[in-house]
Structures are given as C-alpha cells and as structure tokens.
Amino acid sequence: MGGPLALLAALWALGAAGDAALRIGAFNIRSFGDSKVSDPACSGIIAQILAGYDITLVQEVRDSDLSAVSALMELINRYGGQGPTWAQVSERCLDPGLGRCLRSVSRHEYSFVSSKPLGRDQYKETYLFVYRKDTVSVVDTYQYLDPEDAFSREPFVVKFSAPGSAAEELVLIPLHAAPHQAVAEIDALYDVYLDVIDKWGTYDMLFLGDFNADCSYVQAQDWPAIRLRSSEVFKWLIPDSADTTVGNSDCAYDRIVVCGARLRSSLKPQSAAVYDFQEEFGLYQVQALAISDHFPVEVTLKSY
C-alpha cells in the first residue's frame, strides 16, 4: 500500500505508539460558559486543545448547571472520539507539532470530574478536570475544607490512576488564586500538601493552575515567605521567566509544581512548557484573546 493512505496509517501508528506517555495541562479559559461554548470559532479550538491532553485542569468555569461543560465534552469527543481523515492529518499534522496533533485527531473518549461552584461571594468558579478514559481513571476526590479560609476557591483534590505511566497514581491539586491574595494562597498550598498526606498517605502530587504567581501579584521579595517555593520538597516546573499570557503582558501566572520521589522521577525531561495556541492555530491576537488571556501550561510523564 502506498500514497497518502499509507502515510496516514504510519502517522497514526506513530501517534498510537506515543500514547503511553501522559500529557497533563492546566488552562484558564477566561469566563468559560454558555456564550463561549456557543461560539464555534472559540469552542472548536478549545476542544482541540483539550483533546491533546490526557488530563486537563480547566479554570474560570462559570457554568453552574454544567450545560456549557456538557456541550464542550461533546465537542472534545467529536475531535478525540473518531479516527482522523487524510484531510485532518495533512492539514494539521505535517509540521513540527506532529505528536500533539496526532493525539488530537486519534480515537479516544473523554470524561470529566468537577467541583461545586466555589467562591466567597456571588462570583463563583468551578474547577473542571477533563480526562482521557482509556489512559487514566478517577480513584477519589475531595474538597479541601480550608479551615483558615485561606483560599477564594479552595482546591478540589483529585487522585488519578494512570497505569500506563511511570507514576501509576498521582494527586492533582488545582488553584486559581485571587490576584491580590496570590502570595497567601500559594503559601497555603503547603497546608493542602500536608492534608493530602494525612488523608491519602501519598507524596506524589502535582499542584497546577493560574497561581497569579508573577508581576505585581507575586514579586521577588515575596518568594522566601512562600513555603511551596522555599521548601526543597517541591520542584517548580514553569520558570519565573515564562510568559503564560496571551496579551501584551509578560507574566508567569500559570504554574505546575511537583513533589514526591516517584512522580518527580517519572517526569519526561524538558517537557514542562507553555503551549502557545495562538501560534499553533495561526490566530491573530484578538482571536486568541477571544478564547483566553492565558496559554495552557503542560508537562508529560514518561511511560514504563
């Protein structure tokens, strides 16, 4: 067999061979709700982005009845739940982003788990985890009780089983910090760390999300007082020099922090990155900003 179909088969096989590695992302999709999901230009790209990950933490979900989330899941499964056509591969996969786009057009089913709407006042947000059902499963969840009322949106903690990855099992702890309380909220993640150890007896945790951890909200003099940063237990994977913003600002707001010997050793070297979807999809800045003012951050775990 030769020609385009042979190339398609080879490319798809290559994508399948790399499926055992576990790609995890965190994406603050600004004010995600019914209006955004009903805009095909936005929702189609969002679905393609999320279909490229095994687990994605989505933040700024403002959708109390989960109607927008349900519509988004239909789109994600449309992109991830059917085999690629030659047109899809030739348009989106013959470029340096081969591995990512192959995953986004391969056949997989996605599900989600979410917190209740969280917030101290009428403004509420939901933490949403979208995950690929054939590579990971939800073992357990709990809502951090926040006895000191440190968080505007207290973490919704999720334990995932990932049998194909070197980590096997890991705990994801999300945070979308209130900007002007970012220092205190990031520091309070240390208390969540201790709580997870007490509750589940595991040290393999990934803290991720929009920490607002840069520029005017967290400055150089603030870091020594932040236990999640000063303790050698934790490794920060997205550097202070990164730019996770879509607009003209240059701030490393979005972060991923890892702890636990097994999980740290399972990280794929140099895989932590900011995903520039504006460049990937060839968007003007105004088009990208219609999707979000943040880029996703990501990391990959090795397979066995």
mmCIF file of C-alpha atoms in Angstrom, residues 67-261:
data_model
loop_
_atom_site.group_PDB
_atom_site.id
_atom_site.type_symbol
_atom_site.label_atom_id
_atom_site.label_comp_id
_atom_site.label_asym_id
_atom_site.label_seq_id
_atom_site.Cartn_x
_atom_site.Cartn_y
_atom_site.Cartn_z
ATOM 1 C CA SER A 67 -24.626 22.923 30.386
ATOM 2 C CA ALA A 68 -21.579 24.514 28.758
ATOM 3 C CA VAL A 69 -19.333 21.741 30.075
ATOM 4 C CA SER A 70 -21.654 19.121 28.590
ATOM 5 C CA ALA A 71 -21.573 20.872 25.220
ATOM 6 C CA LEU A 72 -17.790 21.132 25.426
ATOM 7 C CA MET A 73 -17.460 17.416 26.191
ATOM 8 C CA GLU A 74 -19.486 16.607 23.078
ATOM 9 C CA LEU A 75 -17.057 18.684 21.038
ATOM 10 C CA ILE A 76 -13.990 17.141 22.660
ATOM 11 C CA ASN A 77 -15.286 13.657 21.962
ATOM 12 C CA ARG A 78 -16.041 14.711 18.403
ATOM 13 C CA TYR A 79 -12.385 15.667 17.950
ATOM 14 C CA GLY A 80 -10.961 12.886 20.093
ATOM 15 C CA GLY A 81 -13.546 10.171 19.557
ATOM 16 C CA GLN A 82 -13.156 9.440 15.877
ATOM 17 C CA GLY A 83 -10.333 8.380 13.651
ATOM 18 C CA PRO A 84 -8.534 11.020 11.564
ATOM 19 C CA THR A 85 -9.250 11.647 7.928
ATOM 20 C CA TRP A 86 -6.441 12.258 5.479
ATOM 21 C CA ALA A 87 -7.553 15.893 5.255
ATOM 22 C CA GLN A 88 -7.182 16.305 9.031
ATOM 23 C CA VAL A 89 -3.720 14.820 9.081
ATOM 24 C CA SER A 90 -2.448 16.669 6.035
ATOM 25 C CA GLU A 91 -3.786 19.979 7.331
ATOM 26 C CA ARG A 92 -2.794 19.714 10.966
ATOM 27 C CA CYS A 93 -0.084 17.091 11.411
ATOM 28 C CA LEU A 94 2.627 17.549 8.792
ATOM 29 C CA ASP A 95 4.534 20.048 10.906
ATOM 30 C CA PRO A 96 6.820 20.104 13.978
ATOM 31 C CA GLY A 97 3.809 19.604 16.243
ATOM 32 C CA LEU A 98 3.278 16.087 14.882
ATOM 33 C CA GLY A 99 2.875 14.278 18.201
ATOM 34 C CA ARG A 100 0.365 16.760 19.624
ATOM 35 C CA CYS A 101 -1.888 16.962 16.627
ATOM 36 C CA LEU A 102 -1.862 13.210 16.090
ATOM 37 C CA ARG A 103 -3.215 12.821 19.607
ATOM 38 C CA SER A 104 -5.880 15.425 18.929
ATOM 39 C CA VAL A 105 -7.214 13.525 15.901
ATOM 40 C CA SER A 106 -6.921 9.985 17.259
ATOM 41 C CA ARG A 107 -9.763 7.878 18.646
ATOM 42 C CA HIS A 108 -10.296 8.368 22.384
ATOM 43 C CA GLU A 109 -13.181 9.013 24.761
ATOM 44 C CA TYR A 110 -13.060 11.807 27.323
ATOM 45 C CA SER A 111 -14.943 12.381 30.556
ATOM 46 C CA PHE A 112 -14.778 14.939 33.353
ATOM 47 C CA VAL A 113 -14.965 15.458 37.090
ATOM 48 C CA SER A 114 -15.700 18.833 38.642
ATOM 49 C CA SER A 115 -16.028 20.679 41.901
ATOM 50 C CA LYS A 116 -19.090 22.560 43.024
ATOM 51 C CA PRO A 117 -19.099 26.299 42.225
ATOM 52 C CA LEU A 118 -16.590 27.925 44.579
ATOM 53 C CA GLY A 119 -16.182 31.490 45.808
ATOM 54 C CA ARG A 120 -16.694 33.707 48.829
ATOM 55 C CA ASP A 121 -19.337 35.915 47.238
ATOM 56 C CA GLN A 122 -21.732 35.823 44.302
ATOM 57 C CA TYR A 123 -18.862 35.284 41.864
ATOM 58 C CA LYS A 124 -18.329 31.531 41.616
ATOM 59 C CA GLU A 125 -15.996 29.327 39.598
ATOM 60 C CA THR A 126 -15.802 25.566 39.158
ATOM 61 C CA TYR A 127 -12.621 23.507 38.918
ATOM 62 C CA LEU A 128 -13.000 21.117 35.977
ATOM 63 C CA PHE A 129 -10.771 18.146 35.136
ATOM 64 C CA VAL A 130 -11.189 16.729 31.628
ATOM 65 C CA TYR A 131 -9.523 13.347 31.206
ATOM 66 C CA ARG A 132 -8.992 10.598 28.669
ATOM 67 C CA LYS A 133 -10.798 7.476 29.878
ATOM 68 C CA ASP A 134 -8.530 4.876 28.286
ATOM 69 C CA THR A 135 -5.367 6.189 29.975
ATOM 70 C CA VAL A 136 -6.499 7.462 33.379
ATOM 71 C CA SER A 137 -9.350 6.994 35.820
ATOM 72 C CA VAL A 138 -10.535 8.869 38.895
ATOM 73 C CA VAL A 139 -9.733 6.988 42.108
ATOM 74 C CA ASP A 140 -11.039 9.515 44.625
ATOM 75 C CA THR A 141 -11.816 13.206 45.120
ATOM 76 C CA TYR A 142 -12.318 15.580 47.994
ATOM 77 C CA GLN A 143 -12.945 19.252 48.573
ATOM 78 C CA TYR A 144 -10.285 20.817 50.805
ATOM 79 C CA LEU A 145 -12.106 22.214 53.832
ATOM 80 C CA ASP A 146 -9.864 25.291 54.183
ATOM 81 C CA PRO A 147 -10.104 25.713 57.971
ATOM 82 C CA GLU A 148 -8.187 29.009 57.886
ATOM 83 C CA ASP A 149 -10.279 30.418 55.000
ATOM 84 C CA ALA A 150 -7.065 30.959 53.043
ATOM 85 C CA PHE A 151 -8.487 30.358 49.570
ATOM 86 C CA SER A 152 -11.003 32.270 47.488
ATOM 87 C CA ARG A 153 -11.580 28.978 45.642
ATOM 88 C CA GLU A 154 -10.355 26.148 47.832
ATOM 89 C CA PRO A 155 -8.662 23.283 45.952
ATOM 90 C CA PHE A 156 -10.747 20.370 44.690
ATOM 91 C CA VAL A 157 -8.287 17.488 45.056
ATOM 92 C CA VAL A 158 -8.390 14.549 42.629
ATOM 93 C CA LYS A 159 -6.469 11.274 42.749
ATOM 94 C CA PHE A 160 -5.947 9.682 39.332
ATOM 95 C CA SER A 161 -4.847 6.180 38.448
ATOM 96 C CA ALA A 162 -2.515 6.164 35.424
ATOM 97 C CA PRO A 163 -1.489 2.529 34.946
ATOM 98 C CA GLY A 164 0.404 3.140 31.711
ATOM 99 C CA SER A 165 2.642 5.828 33.145
ATOM 100 C CA ALA A 166 5.707 5.528 35.335
ATOM 101 C CA ALA A 167 3.857 7.351 38.107
ATOM 102 C CA GLU A 168 0.966 4.834 38.207
ATOM 103 C CA GLU A 169 -1.024 7.088 40.531
ATOM 104 C CA LEU A 170 -0.907 10.814 41.231
ATOM 105 C CA VAL A 171 -2.841 13.533 43.010
ATOM 106 C CA LEU A 172 -3.718 16.779 41.210
ATOM 107 C CA ILE A 173 -4.304 19.890 43.308
ATOM 108 C CA PRO A 174 -5.740 22.907 41.449
ATOM 109 C CA LEU A 175 -5.505 26.558 42.322
ATOM 110 C CA HIS A 176 -6.891 29.651 40.678
ATOM 111 C CA ALA A 177 -5.578 32.237 43.123
ATOM 112 C CA ALA A 178 -7.264 35.562 43.708
ATOM 113 C CA PRO A 179 -4.721 38.025 42.284
ATOM 114 C CA HIS A 180 -4.253 40.240 45.333
ATOM 115 C CA GLN A 181 -4.155 37.244 47.694
ATOM 116 C CA ALA A 182 -1.812 35.198 45.494
ATOM 117 C CA VAL A 183 1.111 35.145 47.955
ATOM 118 C CA ALA A 184 -1.042 33.868 50.826
ATOM 119 C CA GLU A 185 -2.925 31.358 48.672
ATOM 120 C CA ILE A 186 0.199 29.842 47.091
ATOM 121 C CA ASP A 187 1.753 29.552 50.553
ATOM 122 C CA ALA A 188 -1.404 27.851 51.862
ATOM 123 C CA LEU A 189 -0.969 25.080 49.284
ATOM 124 C CA TYR A 190 1.615 23.723 51.716
ATOM 125 C CA ASP A 191 -1.225 23.064 54.151
ATOM 126 C CA VAL A 192 -3.112 21.228 51.400
ATOM 127 C CA TYR A 193 0.037 19.150 50.818
ATOM 128 C CA LEU A 194 0.065 18.110 54.488
ATOM 129 C CA ASP A 195 -3.680 17.416 54.372
ATOM 130 C CA VAL A 196 -3.337 15.099 51.358
ATOM 131 C CA ILE A 197 -0.537 13.175 53.074
ATOM 132 C CA ASP A 198 -2.713 12.797 56.160
ATOM 133 C CA LYS A 199 -5.765 11.764 54.161
ATOM 134 C CA TRP A 200 -4.297 9.520 51.456
ATOM 135 C CA GLY A 201 -0.744 8.752 52.581
ATOM 136 C CA THR A 202 0.818 9.802 49.277
ATOM 137 C CA TYR A 203 3.522 12.336 48.452
ATOM 138 C CA ASP A 204 3.104 12.195 44.660
ATOM 139 C CA MET A 205 1.254 15.429 43.933
ATOM 140 C CA LEU A 206 1.039 17.931 41.124
ATOM 141 C CA PHE A 207 -0.072 21.467 42.002
ATOM 142 C CA LEU A 208 -1.223 23.349 38.929
ATOM 143 C CA GLY A 209 -3.252 26.287 37.712
ATOM 144 C CA ASP A 210 -3.343 30.044 37.444
ATOM 145 C CA PHE A 211 -1.468 30.998 40.601
ATOM 146 C CA ASN A 212 -1.157 34.660 39.502
ATOM 147 C CA ALA A 213 2.434 33.992 40.534
ATOM 148 C CA ASP A 214 4.277 36.901 38.930
ATOM 149 C CA CYS A 215 4.368 40.600 38.078
ATOM 150 C CA SER A 216 2.593 42.839 40.594
ATOM 151 C CA TYR A 217 0.869 39.964 42.442
ATOM 152 C CA VAL A 218 3.958 37.961 43.485
ATOM 153 C CA GLN A 219 7.262 39.825 43.475
ATOM 154 C CA ALA A 220 10.828 38.707 44.117
ATOM 155 C CA GLN A 221 10.738 39.670 47.780
ATOM 156 C CA ASP A 222 7.611 37.544 48.337
ATOM 157 C CA TRP A 223 9.080 34.162 47.405
ATOM 158 C CA PRO A 224 11.016 33.404 50.631
ATOM 159 C CA ALA A 225 7.767 33.525 52.634
ATOM 160 C CA ILE A 226 6.008 31.027 50.351
ATOM 161 C CA ARG A 227 6.519 27.513 51.747
ATOM 162 C CA LEU A 228 5.633 25.869 48.451
ATOM 163 C CA ARG A 229 8.616 27.680 46.950
ATOM 164 C CA SER A 230 11.157 27.736 49.792
ATOM 165 C CA SER A 231 10.909 24.026 50.638
ATOM 166 C CA GLU A 232 13.142 21.674 48.637
ATOM 167 C CA VAL A 233 10.314 19.148 48.674
ATOM 168 C CA PHE A 234 8.748 20.953 45.699
ATOM 169 C CA LYS A 235 10.035 21.449 42.172
ATOM 170 C CA TRP A 236 8.629 24.327 40.136
ATOM 171 C CA LEU A 237 8.404 23.261 36.504
ATOM 172 C CA ILE A 238 7.319 26.516 34.823
ATOM 173 C CA PRO A 239 10.073 29.112 35.430
ATOM 174 C CA ASP A 240 9.605 32.700 36.544
ATOM 175 C CA SER A 241 10.898 33.789 33.127
ATOM 176 C CA ALA A 242 7.994 32.164 31.282
ATOM 177 C CA ASP A 243 5.167 34.171 29.735
ATOM 178 C CA THR A 244 1.810 32.437 30.125
ATOM 179 C CA THR A 245 -0.268 35.422 28.986
ATOM 180 C CA VAL A 246 -1.816 35.878 25.551
ATOM 181 C CA GLY A 247 -1.856 39.671 25.642
ATOM 182 C CA ASN A 248 0.991 42.167 25.696
ATOM 183 C CA SER A 249 1.950 41.495 29.310
ATOM 184 C CA ASP A 250 4.870 39.179 30.138
ATOM 185 C CA CYS A 251 3.983 37.264 33.311
ATOM 186 C CA ALA A 252 4.413 33.692 34.541
ATOM 187 C CA TYR A 253 0.986 33.496 36.148
ATOM 188 C CA ASP A 254 0.293 29.831 35.391
ATOM 189 C CA ARG A 255 2.442 27.201 37.079
ATOM 190 C CA ILE A 256 2.982 23.495 37.668
ATOM 191 C CA VAL A 257 4.704 22.284 40.836
ATOM 192 C CA VAL A 258 5.617 18.650 41.539
ATOM 193 C CA CYS A 259 6.524 16.710 44.671
ATOM 194 C CA GLY A 260 7.034 13.062 45.573
ATOM 195 C CA ALA A 261 10.032 10.937 44.583
#
